[in-house]
PDB file of C-alpha atoms and ligand atoms in Angstrom:
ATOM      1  CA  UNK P1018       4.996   9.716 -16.144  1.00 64.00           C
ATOM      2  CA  UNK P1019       6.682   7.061 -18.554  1.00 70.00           C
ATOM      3  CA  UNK P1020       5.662   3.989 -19.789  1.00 78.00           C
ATOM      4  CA  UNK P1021       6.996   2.370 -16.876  1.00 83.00           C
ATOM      5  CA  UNK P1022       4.578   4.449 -14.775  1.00 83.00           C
ATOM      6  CA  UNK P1023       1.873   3.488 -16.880  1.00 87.00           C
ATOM      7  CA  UNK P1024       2.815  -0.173 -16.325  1.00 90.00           C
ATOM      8  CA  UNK P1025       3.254   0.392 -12.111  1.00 93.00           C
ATOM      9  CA  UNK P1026      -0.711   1.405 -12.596  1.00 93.00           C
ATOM     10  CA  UNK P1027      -1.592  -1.842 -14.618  1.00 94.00           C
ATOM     11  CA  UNK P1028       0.334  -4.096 -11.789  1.00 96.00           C
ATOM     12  CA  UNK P1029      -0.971  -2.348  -8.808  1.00 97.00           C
ATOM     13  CA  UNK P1030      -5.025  -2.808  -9.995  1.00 97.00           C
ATOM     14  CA  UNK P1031      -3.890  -5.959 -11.445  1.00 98.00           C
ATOM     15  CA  UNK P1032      -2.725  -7.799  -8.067  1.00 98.00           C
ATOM     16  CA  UNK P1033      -5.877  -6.196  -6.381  1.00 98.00           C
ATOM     17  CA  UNK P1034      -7.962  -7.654  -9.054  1.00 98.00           C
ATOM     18  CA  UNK P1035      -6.409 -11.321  -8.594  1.00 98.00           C
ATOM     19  CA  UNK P1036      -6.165 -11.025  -4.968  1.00 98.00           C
ATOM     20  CA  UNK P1037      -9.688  -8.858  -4.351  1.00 98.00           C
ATOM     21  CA  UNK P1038     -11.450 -11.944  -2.911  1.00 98.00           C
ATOM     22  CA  UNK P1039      -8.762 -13.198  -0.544  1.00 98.00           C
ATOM     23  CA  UNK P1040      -8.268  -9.617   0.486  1.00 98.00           C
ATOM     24  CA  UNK P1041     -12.349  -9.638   1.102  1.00 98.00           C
ATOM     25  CA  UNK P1042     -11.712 -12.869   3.040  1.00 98.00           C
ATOM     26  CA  UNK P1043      -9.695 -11.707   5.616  1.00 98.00           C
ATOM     27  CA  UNK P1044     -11.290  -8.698   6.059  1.00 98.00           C
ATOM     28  CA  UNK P1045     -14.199 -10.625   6.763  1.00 98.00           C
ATOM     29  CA  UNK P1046     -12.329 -12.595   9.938  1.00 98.00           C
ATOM     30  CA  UNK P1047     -11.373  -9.468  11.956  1.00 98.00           C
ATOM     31  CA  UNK P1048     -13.586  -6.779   9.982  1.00 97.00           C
ATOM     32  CA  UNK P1049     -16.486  -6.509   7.734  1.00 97.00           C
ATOM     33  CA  UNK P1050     -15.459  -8.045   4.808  1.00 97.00           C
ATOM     34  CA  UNK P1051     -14.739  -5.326   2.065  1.00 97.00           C
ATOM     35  CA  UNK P1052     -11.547  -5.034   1.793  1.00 98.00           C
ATOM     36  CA  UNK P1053     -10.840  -6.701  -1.449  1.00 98.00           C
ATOM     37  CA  UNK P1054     -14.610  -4.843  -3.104  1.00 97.00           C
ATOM     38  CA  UNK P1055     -13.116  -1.441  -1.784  1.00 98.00           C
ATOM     39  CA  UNK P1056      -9.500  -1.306  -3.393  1.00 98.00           C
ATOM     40  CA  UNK P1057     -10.338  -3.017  -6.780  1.00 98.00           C
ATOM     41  CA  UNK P1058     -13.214   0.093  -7.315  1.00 97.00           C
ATOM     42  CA  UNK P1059     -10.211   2.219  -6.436  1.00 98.00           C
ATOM     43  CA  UNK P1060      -7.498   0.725  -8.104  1.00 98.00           C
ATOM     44  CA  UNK P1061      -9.937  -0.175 -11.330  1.00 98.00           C
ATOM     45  CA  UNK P1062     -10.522   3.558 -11.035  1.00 98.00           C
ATOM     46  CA  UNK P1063      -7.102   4.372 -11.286  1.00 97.00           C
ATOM     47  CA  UNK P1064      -6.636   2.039 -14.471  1.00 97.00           C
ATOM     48  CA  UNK P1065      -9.095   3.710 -15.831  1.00 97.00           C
ATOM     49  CA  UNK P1066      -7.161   6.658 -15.770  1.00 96.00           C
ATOM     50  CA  UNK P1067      -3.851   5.346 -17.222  1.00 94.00           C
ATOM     51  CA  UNK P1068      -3.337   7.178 -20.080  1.00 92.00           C
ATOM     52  CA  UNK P1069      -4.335  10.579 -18.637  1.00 94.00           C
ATOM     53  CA  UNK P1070      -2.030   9.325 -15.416  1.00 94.00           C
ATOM     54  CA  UNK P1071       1.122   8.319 -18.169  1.00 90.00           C
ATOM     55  CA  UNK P1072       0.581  11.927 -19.457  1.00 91.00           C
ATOM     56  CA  UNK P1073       1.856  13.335 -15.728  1.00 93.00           C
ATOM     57  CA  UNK P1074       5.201  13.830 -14.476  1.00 93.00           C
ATOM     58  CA  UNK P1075       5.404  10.897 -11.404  1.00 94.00           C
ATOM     59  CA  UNK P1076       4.778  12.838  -8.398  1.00 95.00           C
ATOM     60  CA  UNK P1077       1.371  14.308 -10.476  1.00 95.00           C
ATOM     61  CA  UNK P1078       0.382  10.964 -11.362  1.00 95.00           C
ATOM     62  CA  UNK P1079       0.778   9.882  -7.925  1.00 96.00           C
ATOM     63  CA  UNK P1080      -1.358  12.908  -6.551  1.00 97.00           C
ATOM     64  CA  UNK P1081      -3.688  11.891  -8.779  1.00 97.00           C
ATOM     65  CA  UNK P1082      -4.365   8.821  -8.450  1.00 97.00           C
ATOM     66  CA  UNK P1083      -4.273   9.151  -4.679  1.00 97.00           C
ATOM     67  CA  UNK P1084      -7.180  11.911  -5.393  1.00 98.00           C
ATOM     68  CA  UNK P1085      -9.018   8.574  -7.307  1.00 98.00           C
ATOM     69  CA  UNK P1086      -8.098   6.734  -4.319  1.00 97.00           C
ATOM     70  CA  UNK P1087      -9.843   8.812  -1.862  1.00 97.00           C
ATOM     71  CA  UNK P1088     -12.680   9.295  -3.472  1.00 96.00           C
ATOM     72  CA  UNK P1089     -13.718   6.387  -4.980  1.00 95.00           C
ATOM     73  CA  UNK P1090     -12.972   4.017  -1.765  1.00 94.00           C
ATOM     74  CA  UNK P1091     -15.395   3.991   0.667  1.00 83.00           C
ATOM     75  CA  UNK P1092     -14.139   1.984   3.508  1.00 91.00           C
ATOM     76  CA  UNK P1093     -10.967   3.765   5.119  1.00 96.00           C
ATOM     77  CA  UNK P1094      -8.389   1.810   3.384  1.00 98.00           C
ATOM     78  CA  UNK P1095      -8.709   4.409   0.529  1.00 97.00           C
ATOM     79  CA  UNK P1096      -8.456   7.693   2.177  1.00 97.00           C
ATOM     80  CA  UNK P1097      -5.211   5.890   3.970  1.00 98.00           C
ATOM     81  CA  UNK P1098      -3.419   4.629   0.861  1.00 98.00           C
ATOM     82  CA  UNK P1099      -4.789   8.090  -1.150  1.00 98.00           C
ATOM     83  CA  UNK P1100      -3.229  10.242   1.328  1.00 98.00           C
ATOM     84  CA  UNK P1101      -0.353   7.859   0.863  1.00 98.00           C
ATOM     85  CA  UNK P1102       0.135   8.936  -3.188  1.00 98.00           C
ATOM     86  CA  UNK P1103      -0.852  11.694  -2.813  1.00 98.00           C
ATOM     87  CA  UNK P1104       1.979  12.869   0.038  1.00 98.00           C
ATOM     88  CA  UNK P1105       4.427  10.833  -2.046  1.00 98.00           C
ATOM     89  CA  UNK P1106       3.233  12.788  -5.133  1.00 97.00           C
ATOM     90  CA  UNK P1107       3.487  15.867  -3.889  1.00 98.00           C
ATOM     91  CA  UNK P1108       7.144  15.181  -2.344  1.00 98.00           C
ATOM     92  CA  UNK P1109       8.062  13.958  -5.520  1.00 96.00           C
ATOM     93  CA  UNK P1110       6.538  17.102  -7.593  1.00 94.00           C
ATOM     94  CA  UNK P1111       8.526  17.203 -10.698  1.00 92.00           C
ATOM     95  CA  UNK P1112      11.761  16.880  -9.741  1.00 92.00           C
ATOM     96  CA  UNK P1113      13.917  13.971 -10.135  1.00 91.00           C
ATOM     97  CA  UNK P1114      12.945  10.402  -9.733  1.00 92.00           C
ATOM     98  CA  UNK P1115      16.165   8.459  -8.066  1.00 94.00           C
ATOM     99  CA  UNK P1116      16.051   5.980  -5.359  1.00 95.00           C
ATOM    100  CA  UNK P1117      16.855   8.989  -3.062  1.00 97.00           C
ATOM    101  CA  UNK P1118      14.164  10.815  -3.845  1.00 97.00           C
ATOM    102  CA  UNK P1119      11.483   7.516  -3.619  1.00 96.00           C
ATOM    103  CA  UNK P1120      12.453   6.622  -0.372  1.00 98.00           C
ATOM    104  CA  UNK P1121      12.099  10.454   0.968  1.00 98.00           C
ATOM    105  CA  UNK P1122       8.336  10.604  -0.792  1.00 98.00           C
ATOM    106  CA  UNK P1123       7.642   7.015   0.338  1.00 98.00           C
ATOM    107  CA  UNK P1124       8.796   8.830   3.949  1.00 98.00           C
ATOM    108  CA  UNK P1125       6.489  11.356   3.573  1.00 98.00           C
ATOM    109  CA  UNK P1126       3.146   9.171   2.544  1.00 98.00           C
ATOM    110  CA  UNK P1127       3.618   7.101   5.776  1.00 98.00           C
ATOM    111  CA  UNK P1128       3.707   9.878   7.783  1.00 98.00           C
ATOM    112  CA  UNK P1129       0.653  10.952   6.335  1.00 98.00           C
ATOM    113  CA  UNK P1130      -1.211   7.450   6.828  1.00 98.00           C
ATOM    114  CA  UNK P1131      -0.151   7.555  10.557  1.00 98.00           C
ATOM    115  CA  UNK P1132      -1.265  10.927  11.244  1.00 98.00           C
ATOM    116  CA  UNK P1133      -4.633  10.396   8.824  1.00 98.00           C
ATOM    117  CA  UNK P1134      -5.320   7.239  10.824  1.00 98.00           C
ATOM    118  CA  UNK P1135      -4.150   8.370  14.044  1.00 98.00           C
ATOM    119  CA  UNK P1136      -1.892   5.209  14.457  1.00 98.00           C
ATOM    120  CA  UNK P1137       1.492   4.132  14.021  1.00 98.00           C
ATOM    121  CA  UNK P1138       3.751   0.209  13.786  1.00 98.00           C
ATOM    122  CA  UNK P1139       2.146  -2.157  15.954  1.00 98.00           C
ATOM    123  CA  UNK P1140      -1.874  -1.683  15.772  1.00 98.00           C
ATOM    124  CA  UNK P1141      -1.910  -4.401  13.238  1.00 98.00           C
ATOM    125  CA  UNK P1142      -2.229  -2.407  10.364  1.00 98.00           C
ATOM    126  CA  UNK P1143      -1.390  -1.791   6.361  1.00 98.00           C
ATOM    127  CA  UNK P1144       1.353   0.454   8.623  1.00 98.00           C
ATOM    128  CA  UNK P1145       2.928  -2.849  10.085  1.00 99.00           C
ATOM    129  CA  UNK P1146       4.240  -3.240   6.390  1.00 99.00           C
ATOM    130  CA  UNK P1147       4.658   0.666   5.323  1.00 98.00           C
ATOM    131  CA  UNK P1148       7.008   1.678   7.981  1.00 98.00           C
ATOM    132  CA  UNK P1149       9.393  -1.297   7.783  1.00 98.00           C
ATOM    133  CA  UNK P1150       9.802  -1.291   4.566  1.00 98.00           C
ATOM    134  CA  UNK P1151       9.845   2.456   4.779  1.00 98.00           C
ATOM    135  CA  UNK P1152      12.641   2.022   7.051  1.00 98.00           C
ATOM    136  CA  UNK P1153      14.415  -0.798   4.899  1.00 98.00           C
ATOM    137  CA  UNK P1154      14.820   1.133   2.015  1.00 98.00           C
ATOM    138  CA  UNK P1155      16.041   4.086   4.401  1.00 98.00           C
ATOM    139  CA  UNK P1156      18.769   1.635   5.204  1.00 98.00           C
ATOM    140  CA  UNK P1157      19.803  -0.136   1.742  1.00 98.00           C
ATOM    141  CA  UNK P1158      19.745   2.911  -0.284  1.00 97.00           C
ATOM    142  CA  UNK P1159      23.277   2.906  -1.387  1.00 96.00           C
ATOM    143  CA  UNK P1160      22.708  -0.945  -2.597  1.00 98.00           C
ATOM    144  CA  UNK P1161      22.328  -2.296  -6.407  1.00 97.00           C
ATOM    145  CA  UNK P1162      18.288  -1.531  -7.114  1.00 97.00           C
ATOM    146  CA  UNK P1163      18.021  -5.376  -7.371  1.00 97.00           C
ATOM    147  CA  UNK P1164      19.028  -6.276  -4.248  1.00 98.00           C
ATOM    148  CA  UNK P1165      17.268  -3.184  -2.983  1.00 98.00           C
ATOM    149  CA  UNK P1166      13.726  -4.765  -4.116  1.00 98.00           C
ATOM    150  CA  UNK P1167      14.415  -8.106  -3.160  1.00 98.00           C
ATOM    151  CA  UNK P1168      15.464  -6.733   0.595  1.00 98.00           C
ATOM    152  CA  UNK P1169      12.183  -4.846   0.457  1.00 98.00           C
ATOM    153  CA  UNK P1170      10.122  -7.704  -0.647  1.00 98.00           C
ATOM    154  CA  UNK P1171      11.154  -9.893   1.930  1.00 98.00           C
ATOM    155  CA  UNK P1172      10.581  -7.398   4.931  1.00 98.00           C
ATOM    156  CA  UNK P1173       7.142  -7.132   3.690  1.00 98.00           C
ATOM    157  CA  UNK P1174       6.297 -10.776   3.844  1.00 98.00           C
ATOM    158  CA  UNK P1175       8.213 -10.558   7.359  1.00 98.00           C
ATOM    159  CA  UNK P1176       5.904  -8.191   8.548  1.00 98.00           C
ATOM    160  CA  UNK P1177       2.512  -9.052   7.260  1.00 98.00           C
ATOM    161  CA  UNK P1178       3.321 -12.787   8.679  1.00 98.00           C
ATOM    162  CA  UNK P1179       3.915 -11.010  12.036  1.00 98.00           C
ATOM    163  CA  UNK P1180       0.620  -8.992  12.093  1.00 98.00           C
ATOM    164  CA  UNK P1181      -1.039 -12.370  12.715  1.00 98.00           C
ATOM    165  CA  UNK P1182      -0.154 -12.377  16.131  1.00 98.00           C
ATOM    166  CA  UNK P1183      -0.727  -8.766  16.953  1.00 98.00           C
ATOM    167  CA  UNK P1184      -3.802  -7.778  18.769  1.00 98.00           C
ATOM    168  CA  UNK P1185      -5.541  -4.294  16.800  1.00 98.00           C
ATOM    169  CA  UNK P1186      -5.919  -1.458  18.186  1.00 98.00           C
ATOM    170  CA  UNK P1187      -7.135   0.634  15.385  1.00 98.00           C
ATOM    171  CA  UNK P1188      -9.706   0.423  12.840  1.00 97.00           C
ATOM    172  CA  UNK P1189     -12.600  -1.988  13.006  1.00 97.00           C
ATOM    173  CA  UNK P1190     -10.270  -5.357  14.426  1.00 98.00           C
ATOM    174  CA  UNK P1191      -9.979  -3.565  16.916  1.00 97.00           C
ATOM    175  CA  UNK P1192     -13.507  -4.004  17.749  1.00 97.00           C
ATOM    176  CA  UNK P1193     -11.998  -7.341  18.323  1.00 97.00           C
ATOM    177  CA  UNK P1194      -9.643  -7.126  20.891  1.00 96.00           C
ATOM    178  CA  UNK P1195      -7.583 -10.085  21.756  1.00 97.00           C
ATOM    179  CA  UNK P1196     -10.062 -12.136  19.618  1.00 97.00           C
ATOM    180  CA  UNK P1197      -8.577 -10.356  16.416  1.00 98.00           C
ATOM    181  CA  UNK P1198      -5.368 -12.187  17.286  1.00 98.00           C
ATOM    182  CA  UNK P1199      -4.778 -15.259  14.786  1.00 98.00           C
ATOM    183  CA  UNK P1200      -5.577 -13.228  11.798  1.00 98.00           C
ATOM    184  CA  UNK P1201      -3.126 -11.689   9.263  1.00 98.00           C
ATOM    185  CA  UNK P1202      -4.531  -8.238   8.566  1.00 98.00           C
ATOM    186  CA  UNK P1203      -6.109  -7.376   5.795  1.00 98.00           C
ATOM    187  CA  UNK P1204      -4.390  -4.068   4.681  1.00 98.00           C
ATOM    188  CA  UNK P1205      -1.119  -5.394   5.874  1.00 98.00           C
ATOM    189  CA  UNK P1206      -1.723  -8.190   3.102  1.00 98.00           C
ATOM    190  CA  UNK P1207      -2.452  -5.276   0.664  1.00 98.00           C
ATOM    191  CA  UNK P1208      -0.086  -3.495   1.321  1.00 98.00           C
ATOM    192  CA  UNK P1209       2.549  -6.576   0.518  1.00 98.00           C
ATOM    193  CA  UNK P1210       0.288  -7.215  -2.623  1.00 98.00           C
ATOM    194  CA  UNK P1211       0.962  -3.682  -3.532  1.00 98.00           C
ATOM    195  CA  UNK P1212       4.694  -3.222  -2.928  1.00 98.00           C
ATOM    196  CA  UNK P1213       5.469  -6.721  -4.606  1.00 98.00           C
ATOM    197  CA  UNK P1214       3.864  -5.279  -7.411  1.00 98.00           C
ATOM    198  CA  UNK P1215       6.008  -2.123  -7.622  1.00 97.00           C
ATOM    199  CA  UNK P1216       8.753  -4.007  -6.774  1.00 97.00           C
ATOM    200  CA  UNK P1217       8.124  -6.260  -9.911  1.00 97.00           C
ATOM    201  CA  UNK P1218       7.741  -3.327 -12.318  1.00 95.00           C
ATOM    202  CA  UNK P1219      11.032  -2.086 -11.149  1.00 94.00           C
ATOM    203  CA  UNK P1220      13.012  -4.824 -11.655  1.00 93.00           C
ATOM    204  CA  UNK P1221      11.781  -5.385 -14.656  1.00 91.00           C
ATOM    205  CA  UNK P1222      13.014  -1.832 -15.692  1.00 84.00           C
ATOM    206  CA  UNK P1223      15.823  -1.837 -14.141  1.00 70.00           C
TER     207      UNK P1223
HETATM  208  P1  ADP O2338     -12.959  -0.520   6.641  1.00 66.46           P
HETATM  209  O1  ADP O2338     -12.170  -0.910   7.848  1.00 66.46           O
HETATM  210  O2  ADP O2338     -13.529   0.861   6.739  1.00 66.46           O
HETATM  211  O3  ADP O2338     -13.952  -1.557   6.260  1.00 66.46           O
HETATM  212  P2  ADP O2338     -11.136  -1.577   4.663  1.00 66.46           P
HETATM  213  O4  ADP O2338     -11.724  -2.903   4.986  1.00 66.46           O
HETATM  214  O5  ADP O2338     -11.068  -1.247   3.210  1.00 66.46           O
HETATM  215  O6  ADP O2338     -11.900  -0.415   5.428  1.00 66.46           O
HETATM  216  O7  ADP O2338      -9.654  -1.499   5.210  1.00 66.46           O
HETATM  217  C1  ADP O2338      -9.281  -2.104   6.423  1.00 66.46           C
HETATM  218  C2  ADP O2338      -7.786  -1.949   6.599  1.00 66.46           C
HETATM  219  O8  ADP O2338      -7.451  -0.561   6.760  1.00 66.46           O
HETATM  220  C3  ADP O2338      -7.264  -2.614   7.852  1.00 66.46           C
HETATM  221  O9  ADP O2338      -6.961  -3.978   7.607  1.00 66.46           O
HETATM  222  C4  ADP O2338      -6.035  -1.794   8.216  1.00 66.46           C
HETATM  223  O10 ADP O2338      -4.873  -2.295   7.605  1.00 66.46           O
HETATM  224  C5  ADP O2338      -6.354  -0.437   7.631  1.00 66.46           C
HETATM  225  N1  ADP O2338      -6.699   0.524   8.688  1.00 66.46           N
HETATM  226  C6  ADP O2338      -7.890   0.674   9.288  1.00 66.46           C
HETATM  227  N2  ADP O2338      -7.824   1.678  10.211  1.00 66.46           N
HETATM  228  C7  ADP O2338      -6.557   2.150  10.170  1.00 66.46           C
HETATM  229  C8  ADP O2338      -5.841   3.189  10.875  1.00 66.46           C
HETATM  230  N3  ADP O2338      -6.432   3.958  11.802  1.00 66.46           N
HETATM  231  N4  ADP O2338      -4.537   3.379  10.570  1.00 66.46           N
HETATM  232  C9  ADP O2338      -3.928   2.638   9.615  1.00 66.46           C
HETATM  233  N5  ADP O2338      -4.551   1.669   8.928  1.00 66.46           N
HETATM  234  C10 ADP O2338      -5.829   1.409   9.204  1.00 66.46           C
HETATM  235 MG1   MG O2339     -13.481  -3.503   5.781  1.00 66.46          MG
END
């Protein structure tokens, strides 16, 4: 990995920290209220490991940290966003890191999430923001990098505002029913966090 990898690591446990108790609050509407306590142990994890993690090419870095991810998380937002890295890691391996090649591994890692959390678009999950933006960057990859991230950025915030009408019908919302309707989700707001944060590093490499 680079420096700018070693930066992407600082960001991404950096927004959890800030956001870890809004991220808690949410999860506390429509689940149990962890959310924000589960990802900064994992992403504070992951910091921890920033200079071995800088040491890696990318797509090891990634695998590794989604390893950190799994294991340290107990709630199942971490085995979802470790399998995540670590699909994206291993599509990545060590071969070259282009926009091409992100938005293939970032292909990859969603299809693992879905098929880890038997679910897909449209149960109000972190998946309401993976696969559209996913599919966004599918679309825009021939476009200048900036106007690539700030496309991305605003499908995000498009689809986390629209989980707040959905009703879940996976993970504990779904408990819920129609009562979980009302509620932004809580991974789908991670997820946003997460990708802004990317997005951010990017830019300012770019
Ligand atoms: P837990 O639900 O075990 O307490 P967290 O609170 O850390 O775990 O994470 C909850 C988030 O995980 C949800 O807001 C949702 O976005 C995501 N999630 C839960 N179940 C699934 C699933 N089956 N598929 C995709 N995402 C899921
Ligand atoms: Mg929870």
């Amino acid at each position: 990995m680079t420096a700018v990898g070693a930066r992407l690591v600082v960001a991404a446990a950096d927004t959890i920290r800030t956001h870890a108790d809004e991220l808690t609050t949410l999860d506390r509407a429509i689940g149990d209220g962890d959310h924000g306590i589960n990802l900064r142990r994992g992403f504070d994890a992951v910091a921890e490991q920033t200079e071995e993690l800088a040491a890696l090419p990318l797509g090891g870095a990634l695998e590794k940290a989604g390893v950190t991810l799994v294991m340290k998380v107990g709630g199942a937002s971490g085995p979802l966003y470790g399998s995540l890295l670590i699909a994206m890691g291993k599509s990545l391996g060590d071969g070259p890191v282009s926009v091409a090649t992100i938005a293939a591994a970032l292909s990859d890692g969603v299809e693992k999430v879905k098929a880890r959390g038997r679910s897909d678009a449209g149960a109000k999950t972190m998946l309401d923001v993976l696969v559209p933006v996913r599919e966004c960057l599918a679309a825009n990859l021939d476009r200048p990098v900036p106007d690539i991230l700030t496309t991305i950025q605003e499908v995000a915030d498009t689809s986390l505002e629209a989980t707040r009408d959905m009703v879940a019908t996976k993970g504990r919302a779904s408990f819920l029913g129609p009562r979980s309707r009302g509620h932004l989700d809580p991974g789908a707001r991670s997820s946003t966090l997460l990708i802004r944060a990317v997005c951010a590093v990017v830019g300012e490499s770019a």
